[in-house]
Short mmCIF file of C-alpha atoms in Angstrom, two decimals:
data_model
loop_
_atom_site.label_atom_id
_atom_site.label_comp_id
_atom_site.label_asym_id
_atom_site.label_seq_id
_atom_site.Cartn_x
_atom_site.Cartn_y
_atom_site.Cartn_z
CA MET C 1 -100.06 206.91 -36.38
CA PRO C 2 -99.00 210.37 -35.24
CA ASP C 3 -100.85 211.69 -32.18
CA PHE C 4 -101.16 215.20 -33.65
CA ALA C 5 -101.84 216.84 -36.95
CA GLU C 6 -98.58 218.00 -38.57
CA PRO C 7 -98.60 221.74 -37.74
CA LEU C 8 -99.45 220.95 -34.11
CA ALA C 9 -96.75 218.26 -33.86
CA ARG C 10 -94.26 220.72 -35.33
CA LEU C 11 -95.17 223.46 -32.82
CA ILE C 12 -94.79 220.98 -29.96
CA THR C 13 -91.34 220.03 -31.27
CA GLU C 14 -90.36 223.69 -31.51
CA PHE C 15 -91.51 224.43 -27.93
CA LYS C 16 -89.64 221.35 -26.66
CA ARG C 17 -86.41 222.89 -27.93
CA LEU C 18 -86.79 225.80 -25.50
CA PRO C 19 -85.04 225.53 -22.11
CA GLY C 20 -87.05 223.98 -19.29
CA ILE C 21 -89.90 222.81 -21.50
CA GLY C 22 -90.55 219.07 -21.75
CA GLN C 23 -93.05 217.08 -23.78
CA LYS C 24 -96.05 217.70 -21.48
CA SER C 25 -95.42 221.43 -21.11
CA ALA C 26 -94.85 221.74 -24.85
CA GLN C 27 -98.19 220.03 -25.53
CA ARG C 28 -99.96 222.21 -23.02
CA ILE C 29 -98.53 225.41 -24.49
CA ALA C 30 -99.18 224.31 -28.07
CA PHE C 31 -102.85 223.62 -27.28
CA HIS C 32 -103.01 226.99 -25.54
CA VAL C 33 -101.74 228.71 -28.69
CA LEU C 34 -104.22 226.69 -30.74
CA ARG C 35 -107.08 227.97 -28.58
CA ALA C 36 -105.78 231.53 -28.43
CA SER C 37 -106.99 234.18 -30.85
CA ARG C 38 -105.24 234.69 -34.18
CA ASP C 39 -104.12 238.11 -32.88
CA ASP C 40 -102.49 236.68 -29.76
CA ALA C 41 -100.64 234.10 -31.80
CA GLN C 42 -99.55 236.81 -34.22
CA HIS C 43 -98.19 238.92 -31.36
CA LEU C 44 -96.16 236.04 -29.94
CA SER C 45 -94.90 235.08 -33.40
CA GLN C 46 -93.85 238.67 -34.19
CA ALA C 47 -92.20 239.18 -30.81
CA ILE C 48 -89.96 236.23 -31.48
CA LEU C 49 -88.80 237.66 -34.81
CA ASP C 50 -88.42 241.14 -33.35
CA VAL C 51 -85.83 240.09 -30.76
CA LYS C 52 -83.75 238.68 -33.59
CA ASP C 53 -84.29 241.63 -35.97
CA LYS C 54 -84.43 244.67 -33.73
CA LEU C 55 -81.82 243.96 -31.09
CA GLY C 56 -78.07 244.18 -31.19
CA LEU C 57 -75.24 244.76 -28.75
CA CYS C 58 -74.58 248.11 -27.09
CA GLU C 59 -71.43 249.59 -28.65
CA ILE C 60 -70.12 250.51 -25.25
CA CYS C 61 -70.91 247.71 -22.81
CA ASN C 62 -72.12 244.83 -25.08
CA ASN C 63 -75.45 244.58 -23.30
CA ILE C 64 -78.51 243.69 -25.43
CA SER C 65 -79.80 246.93 -26.90
CA ASP C 66 -82.39 248.21 -29.35
CA GLY C 67 -80.17 251.17 -30.24
CA GLN C 68 -76.47 251.83 -30.64
CA GLN C 69 -76.25 252.27 -26.88
CA CYS C 70 -78.19 250.40 -24.20
CA GLN C 71 -80.50 252.10 -21.69
CA PHE C 72 -77.79 252.17 -19.03
CA CYS C 73 -74.97 253.60 -21.14
CA ARG C 74 -77.19 256.40 -22.53
CA ASP C 75 -78.49 257.43 -19.12
CA PRO C 76 -76.44 260.39 -17.78
CA ALA C 77 -77.85 259.78 -14.29
CA ARG C 78 -75.88 256.54 -13.92
CA ASP C 79 -72.63 256.77 -12.01
CA GLN C 80 -69.85 256.86 -14.64
CA HIS C 81 -67.15 255.90 -12.15
CA THR C 82 -68.15 252.34 -11.45
CA ILE C 83 -68.49 249.44 -13.91
CA CYS C 84 -70.01 246.12 -12.91
CA VAL C 85 -68.60 243.31 -15.09
CA VAL C 86 -70.97 240.40 -15.76
CA GLU C 87 -70.81 237.26 -17.85
CA GLU C 88 -74.06 237.49 -19.78
CA PRO C 89 -76.69 240.20 -20.45
CA HIS C 90 -79.27 238.44 -18.29
CA ASN C 91 -76.98 238.80 -15.25
CA ILE C 92 -77.69 242.55 -15.34
CA VAL C 93 -81.28 241.83 -14.27
CA GLY C 94 -80.08 240.31 -11.04
CA VAL C 95 -77.91 243.30 -10.17
CA GLU C 96 -80.62 245.78 -11.16
CA SER C 97 -83.15 243.93 -8.98
CA THR C 98 -81.27 245.16 -5.90
CA ARG C 99 -82.19 248.77 -6.87
CA GLN C 100 -78.97 249.77 -5.08
CA PHE C 101 -76.40 249.77 -7.86
CA ASN C 102 -76.37 252.88 -10.00
CA GLY C 103 -73.20 252.40 -12.02
CA LEU C 104 -72.60 251.08 -15.52
CA TYR C 105 -72.15 247.54 -16.82
CA HIS C 106 -69.80 245.60 -19.05
CA VAL C 107 -70.88 242.26 -20.49
CA LEU C 108 -68.07 239.80 -21.24
CA HIS C 109 -70.29 237.31 -23.10
CA GLY C 110 -68.69 234.33 -21.44
CA THR C 111 -65.89 233.39 -19.06
CA LEU C 112 -62.36 232.24 -19.53
CA SER C 113 -62.37 228.52 -20.15
CA PRO C 114 -59.12 227.02 -21.49
CA LEU C 115 -60.77 223.59 -21.73
CA ARG C 116 -63.36 224.95 -24.13
CA GLY C 117 -60.81 227.05 -25.95
CA ILE C 118 -62.14 230.37 -24.65
CA GLY C 119 -59.34 232.81 -23.97
CA PRO C 120 -59.35 236.59 -23.34
CA GLU C 121 -59.62 237.27 -27.11
CA GLN C 122 -63.00 235.48 -27.26
CA LEU C 123 -64.41 237.69 -24.51
CA LYS C 124 -65.25 241.42 -24.59
CA ILE C 125 -62.20 242.29 -22.51
CA LYS C 126 -60.36 244.57 -24.94
CA SER C 127 -63.35 246.92 -25.10
CA LEU C 128 -63.37 247.04 -21.28
CA VAL C 129 -59.72 248.10 -21.27
CA ASP C 130 -60.55 250.75 -23.90
CA ARG C 131 -63.40 252.10 -21.77
CA ILE C 132 -61.07 252.38 -18.78
CA ALA C 133 -58.42 254.11 -20.87
CA HIS C 134 -60.82 256.71 -22.24
CA GLY C 135 -63.26 257.19 -19.36
CA SER C 136 -63.42 258.28 -15.76
CA VAL C 137 -63.77 254.80 -14.32
CA GLU C 138 -62.56 254.36 -10.74
CA GLU C 139 -63.75 250.88 -9.78
CA ILE C 140 -64.43 247.60 -11.55
CA ILE C 141 -66.78 245.25 -9.69
CA VAL C 142 -66.38 241.74 -11.03
CA ALA C 143 -69.75 239.95 -10.77
CA THR C 144 -68.96 236.76 -12.66
CA ASN C 145 -70.41 233.51 -11.33
CA PRO C 146 -68.95 232.03 -8.11
CA ASN C 147 -67.52 228.94 -9.87
CA ALA C 148 -64.10 227.96 -11.14
CA GLU C 149 -64.41 229.74 -14.51
CA GLY C 150 -65.98 232.87 -13.01
CA GLU C 151 -63.21 233.02 -10.39
CA ALA C 152 -60.49 232.55 -13.00
CA THR C 153 -61.97 235.36 -15.03
CA ALA C 154 -62.08 237.62 -11.97
CA VAL C 155 -58.45 236.89 -11.14
CA TYR C 156 -57.43 237.50 -14.77
CA LEU C 157 -59.21 240.87 -14.83
CA SER C 158 -57.64 241.85 -11.54
CA LYS C 159 -54.11 241.04 -12.81
CA LEU C 160 -54.82 242.90 -16.02
CA LEU C 161 -56.36 246.05 -14.59
CA LYS C 162 -54.61 246.65 -11.28
CA PRO C 163 -51.27 247.49 -12.98
CA ILE C 164 -52.99 250.30 -14.85
CA GLY C 165 -54.16 251.77 -11.56
CA MET C 166 -57.70 250.46 -11.43
CA LYS C 167 -59.49 249.38 -8.24
CA VAL C 168 -60.84 245.89 -8.94
CA THR C 169 -63.32 244.31 -6.52
CA ARG C 170 -65.14 240.96 -6.40
CA ILE C 171 -68.76 240.55 -5.21
CA GLY C 172 -68.97 239.15 -1.68
CA MET C 173 -69.53 235.43 -1.16
CA GLY C 174 -71.06 233.81 1.89
CA ILE C 175 -74.28 232.54 3.35
CA PRO C 176 -77.36 233.59 1.34
CA VAL C 177 -79.71 235.83 3.35
CA GLY C 178 -82.67 233.93 4.74
CA SER C 179 -81.07 230.50 4.41
CA ASP C 180 -79.97 228.11 7.13
CA LEU C 181 -76.32 227.70 8.19
CA GLU C 182 -76.93 223.99 8.51
CA TYR C 183 -77.23 223.64 4.75
CA ALA C 184 -74.22 225.72 3.75
CA ASP C 185 -71.50 223.74 1.98
CA GLU C 186 -67.93 223.94 3.32
CA VAL C 187 -66.60 226.24 0.61
CA THR C 188 -69.40 228.75 1.07
CA MET C 189 -68.96 228.54 4.84
CA TRP C 190 -65.25 229.27 4.49
CA LYS C 191 -65.99 232.20 2.14
CA ALA C 192 -68.42 233.53 4.75
CA ILE C 193 -65.84 233.37 7.53
CA GLU C 194 -63.13 234.78 5.29
CA GLY C 195 -65.42 237.64 4.26
CA ARG C 196 -66.54 238.45 7.83
CA ARG C 197 -67.15 242.10 8.69
CA GLU C 198 -66.91 243.96 11.97
CA ILE C 199 -70.30 244.73 13.51
CA MET A 1 -85.54 252.33 -15.99
CA PRO A 2 -86.69 249.16 -17.76
CA ASP A 3 -84.49 246.09 -17.25
CA PHE A 4 -84.71 245.07 -20.88
CA ALA A 5 -84.74 246.66 -24.34
CA GLU A 6 -88.31 246.93 -25.65
CA PRO A 7 -88.45 243.95 -28.05
CA LEU A 8 -86.96 241.70 -25.37
CA ALA A 9 -89.36 242.97 -22.70
CA ARG A 10 -92.24 242.38 -25.07
CA LEU A 11 -91.16 238.80 -25.81
CA ILE A 12 -90.87 238.08 -22.10
CA THR A 13 -94.38 239.42 -21.58
CA GLU A 14 -95.68 237.24 -24.40
CA PHE A 15 -94.05 234.12 -22.99
CA LYS A 16 -95.42 234.86 -19.53
CA ARG A 17 -98.93 234.63 -20.94
CA LEU A 18 -98.39 230.97 -21.80
CA PRO A 19 -99.53 228.38 -19.25
CA GLY A 20 -96.96 227.30 -16.65
CA ILE A 21 -94.43 229.98 -17.55
CA GLY A 22 -93.52 232.57 -14.92
CA GLN A 23 -91.23 235.58 -15.00
CA LYS A 24 -87.97 233.64 -14.59
CA SER A 25 -88.80 230.99 -17.16
CA ALA A 26 -90.00 233.62 -19.59
CA GLN A 27 -86.72 235.51 -19.24
CA ARG A 28 -84.73 232.31 -19.70
CA ILE A 29 -86.65 231.36 -22.82
CA ALA A 30 -86.50 234.89 -24.27
CA PHE A 31 -82.70 235.00 -23.86
CA HIS A 32 -82.54 231.55 -25.44
CA VAL A 33 -84.45 232.82 -28.48
CA LEU A 34 -82.19 235.86 -28.59
CA ARG A 35 -79.12 233.61 -28.73
CA ALA A 36 -80.67 231.17 -31.22
CA SER A 37 -80.09 231.51 -34.94
CA ARG A 38 -82.43 233.65 -37.05
CA ASP A 39 -83.58 230.42 -38.75
CA ASP A 40 -84.53 228.73 -35.49
CA ALA A 41 -86.49 231.80 -34.39
CA GLN A 42 -88.18 231.91 -37.78
CA HIS A 43 -89.22 228.25 -37.46
CA LEU A 44 -90.74 228.79 -34.02
CA SER A 45 -92.50 231.96 -35.14
CA GLN A 46 -93.91 230.27 -38.24
CA ALA A 47 -95.00 227.17 -36.36
CA ILE A 48 -97.10 229.36 -34.06
CA LEU A 49 -98.87 230.96 -37.01
CA ASP A 50 -99.32 227.62 -38.78
CA VAL A 51 -101.33 226.04 -35.96
CA LYS A 52 -103.73 228.99 -36.23
CA ASP A 53 -103.85 229.02 -40.05
CA LYS A 54 -103.58 225.39 -41.11
CA LEU A 55 -105.65 223.55 -38.50
CA GLY A 56 -109.38 223.17 -38.15
CA LEU A 57 -111.76 220.66 -36.62
CA CYS A 58 -112.40 217.22 -38.09
CA GLU A 59 -115.85 217.26 -39.68
CA ILE A 60 -116.65 213.91 -38.11
CA CYS A 61 -115.22 213.85 -34.58
CA ASN A 62 -114.24 217.53 -33.94
CA ASN A 63 -110.62 216.62 -33.21
CA ILE A 64 -107.93 219.08 -34.32
CA SER A 65 -107.14 218.30 -37.94
CA ASP A 66 -105.10 219.61 -40.86
CA GLY A 67 -107.68 218.24 -43.32
CA GLN A 68 -111.43 217.80 -43.45
CA GLN A 69 -111.03 214.61 -41.47
CA CYS A 70 -108.52 213.86 -38.73
CA GLN A 71 -105.96 211.07 -38.90
CA PHE A 72 -108.18 208.73 -36.86
CA CYS A 73 -111.38 209.23 -38.80
CA ARG A 74 -109.70 208.75 -42.20
CA ASP A 75 -107.88 205.58 -41.14
CA PRO A 76 -109.92 202.52 -42.25
CA ALA A 77 -107.89 200.31 -39.90
CA ARG A 78 -109.49 201.90 -36.81
CA ASP A 79 -112.39 199.96 -35.28
CA GLN A 80 -115.56 201.70 -36.48
CA HIS A 81 -117.73 200.12 -33.77
CA THR A 82 -116.33 201.94 -30.76
CA ILE A 83 -116.22 205.67 -30.07
CA CYS A 84 -114.31 207.12 -27.12
CA VAL A 85 -115.87 210.45 -26.07
CA VAL A 86 -113.42 213.00 -24.63
CA GLU A 87 -113.72 216.60 -23.43
CA GLU A 88 -110.84 218.18 -25.33
CA PRO A 89 -108.59 217.26 -28.25
CA HIS A 90 -105.56 216.86 -26.00
CA ASN A 91 -107.33 214.10 -24.05
CA ILE A 92 -106.92 211.92 -27.13
CA VAL A 93 -103.16 211.83 -26.54
CA GLY A 94 -103.71 210.18 -23.16
CA VAL A 95 -105.90 207.44 -24.61
CA GLU A 96 -103.56 206.87 -27.57
CA SER A 97 -100.57 206.60 -25.24
CA THR A 98 -101.97 203.29 -24.00
CA ARG A 99 -101.53 201.85 -27.52
CA GLN A 100 -104.46 199.56 -26.70
CA PHE A 101 -107.47 201.47 -27.95
CA ASN A 102 -108.06 201.18 -31.69
CA GLY A 103 -111.51 202.76 -32.00
CA LEU A 104 -112.58 206.23 -33.02
CA TYR A 105 -112.98 209.43 -31.00
CA HIS A 106 -115.52 212.16 -30.47
CA VAL A 107 -114.46 215.48 -28.93
CA LEU A 108 -117.17 217.36 -27.00
CA HIS A 109 -115.11 220.55 -26.59
CA GLY A 110 -116.21 221.01 -23.00
CA THR A 111 -118.45 219.50 -20.36
CA LEU A 112 -121.93 220.27 -19.17
CA SER A 113 -121.77 223.12 -16.67
CA PRO A 114 -125.07 224.82 -15.80
CA LEU A 115 -123.23 227.29 -13.55
CA ARG A 116 -121.16 228.52 -16.50
CA GLY A 117 -124.16 228.38 -18.83
CA ILE A 118 -122.87 225.42 -20.82
CA GLY A 119 -125.69 223.10 -21.82
CA PRO A 120 -125.85 220.23 -24.38
CA GLU A 121 -126.29 222.73 -27.23
CA GLN A 122 -122.89 224.27 -26.51
CA LEU A 123 -121.16 220.88 -26.78
CA LYS A 124 -120.65 218.69 -29.85
CA ILE A 125 -123.35 216.26 -28.74
CA LYS A 126 -125.72 216.54 -31.70
CA SER A 127 -122.98 215.44 -34.11
CA LEU A 128 -122.32 212.44 -31.86
CA VAL A 129 -125.98 211.42 -32.07
CA ASP A 130 -125.83 211.86 -35.88
CA ARG A 131 -122.73 209.63 -36.08
CA ILE A 132 -124.53 206.92 -34.11
CA ALA A 133 -127.63 207.21 -36.32
CA HIS A 134 -125.72 206.85 -39.56
CA GLY A 135 -122.87 204.54 -38.55
CA SER A 136 -122.19 201.08 -37.20
CA VAL A 137 -121.32 202.19 -33.70
CA GLU A 138 -121.86 199.62 -30.97
CA GLU A 139 -120.27 201.16 -27.90
CA ILE A 140 -119.66 204.67 -26.55
CA ILE A 141 -116.85 204.88 -23.96
CA VAL A 142 -117.21 208.10 -21.99
CA ALA A 143 -113.73 209.31 -21.04
CA THR A 144 -114.60 212.72 -19.57
CA ASN A 145 -112.71 213.85 -16.45
CA PRO A 146 -113.49 212.17 -13.11
CA ASN A 147 -114.93 215.35 -11.58
CA ALA A 148 -118.48 216.65 -11.02
CA GLU A 149 -118.85 218.14 -14.48
CA GLY A 150 -117.31 215.17 -16.26
CA GLU A 151 -119.58 212.83 -14.33
CA ALA A 152 -122.66 214.89 -15.11
CA THR A 153 -121.78 214.82 -18.78
CA ALA A 154 -121.29 211.07 -18.67
CA VAL A 155 -124.68 210.55 -17.00
CA TYR A 156 -126.34 212.88 -19.53
CA LEU A 157 -124.83 210.96 -22.47
CA SER A 158 -125.90 207.65 -20.95
CA LYS A 159 -129.50 208.82 -20.52
CA LEU A 160 -129.51 210.22 -24.05
CA LEU A 161 -127.97 207.29 -25.87
CA LYS A 162 -129.18 204.18 -24.03
CA PRO A 163 -132.81 204.67 -25.17
CA ILE A 164 -131.64 204.50 -28.79
CA GLY A 165 -130.05 201.11 -28.10
CA MET A 166 -126.45 202.16 -27.58
CA LYS A 167 -124.08 200.54 -25.09
CA VAL A 168 -122.61 203.38 -23.03
CA THR A 169 -119.64 202.74 -20.72
CA ARG A 170 -117.56 204.87 -18.40
CA ILE A 171 -113.80 204.56 -17.90
CA GLY A 172 -112.88 202.73 -14.69
CA MET A 173 -111.96 204.68 -11.59
CA GLY A 174 -109.81 203.51 -8.73
CA ILE A 175 -106.27 203.45 -7.42
CA PRO A 176 -103.65 204.62 -9.96
CA VAL A 177 -101.19 201.87 -10.87
CA GLY A 178 -97.88 202.24 -9.04
CA SER A 179 -99.28 204.53 -6.34
CA ASP A 180 -99.67 203.84 -2.66
CA LEU A 181 -103.04 202.93 -1.07
CA GLU A 182 -102.13 205.10 1.89
CA TYR A 183 -102.44 208.25 -0.18
CA ALA A 184 -105.74 207.41 -1.91
CA ASP A 185 -108.58 209.80 -1.00
CA GLU A 186 -111.83 208.30 0.27
CA VAL A 187 -113.82 208.80 -2.94
CA THR A 188 -111.16 207.15 -5.08
CA MET A 189 -110.93 204.33 -2.52
CA TRP A 190 -114.66 203.79 -2.71
CA LYS A 191 -114.59 203.84 -6.50
CA ALA A 192 -111.85 201.22 -6.38
CA ILE A 193 -113.88 198.95 -4.10
CA GLU A 194 -117.03 199.53 -6.11
CA GLY A 195 -115.16 198.75 -9.33
CA ARG A 196 -113.51 195.58 -8.02
CA ARG A 197 -113.04 192.68 -10.40
CA GLU A 198 -112.80 188.94 -9.80
CA ILE A 199 -109.26 187.57 -10.03
#
């Protein structure tokens, strides 16, 4: 016998498909929705559809956007000379959280990965080159992930853009602030020594 | 400047209102929905509305149900002589997971709590008494939570139902199976000694 009435079982199944949500969390959330008001459920339901129906990609930087251009690209106060290149739209949140970076972004929507058949054509690299050709960009900061694929992508971009006179930089790697040296792995430790700065 | 386009920000806010989901999880889930197919988003959205629109309470036991009676009450194979009383519909899952109990259920939808103004009239106690009066019930197993309010409710039910000739039992309390005696608190330890059984 099923533990739950059909609509409830179906909602639990749907929640379980979301990242980081297991059986117990899915049950808990489903019962929460069941107890919530019809209005609250309606708002959640509509919000899910709206992200699919009302959002697209910014025509300039490929960030998620509710208009032709995202909030960064249409803001004249942002520094037009620097572009921070990230893998995915959600990586922008991390950079913005510093409240220090005031340039523009470019979202690649992935990283180079020959094993998975992802080459430069599958990424938003051509539009980055076009931006550089037609804009006043002076520096490209490559903020892809610090793993093999992110590094390969950074090296590729550097080889592609330096010959056309662009300054290409990579975000610094080293010991995370507030952590303990004892727990740093050897690669991070070496990156920290390599990236040392005069004090 | 907002980090996210409006529909995305709204979905993150909606997800954050769900139990156990913080800012980071909400962002992760919202981006997952954004990347999912329109069909998948539609299914999730519809499932949320369906639990509000298609479910009600079983007219017999007050469990969540998609019909007038829940799957337990309409199953003639369930033992009609035993009723397990629980606080909330989701507690039934825990009892069913044992695959040992084959009786019926009764959902109180809360516990007695004078401090919060919840007396017997606010709980589904009258319908339990009616079931006993008109059925062939022989035993009431009280499976409310092992805390002050759950205990008070159990004692109340016992005092109410024993005079009308009903056998009222309480689920056993003691050391959880697989745990370590060292970590048992003193009340649980006492309950375990009190509830000892001959071997």
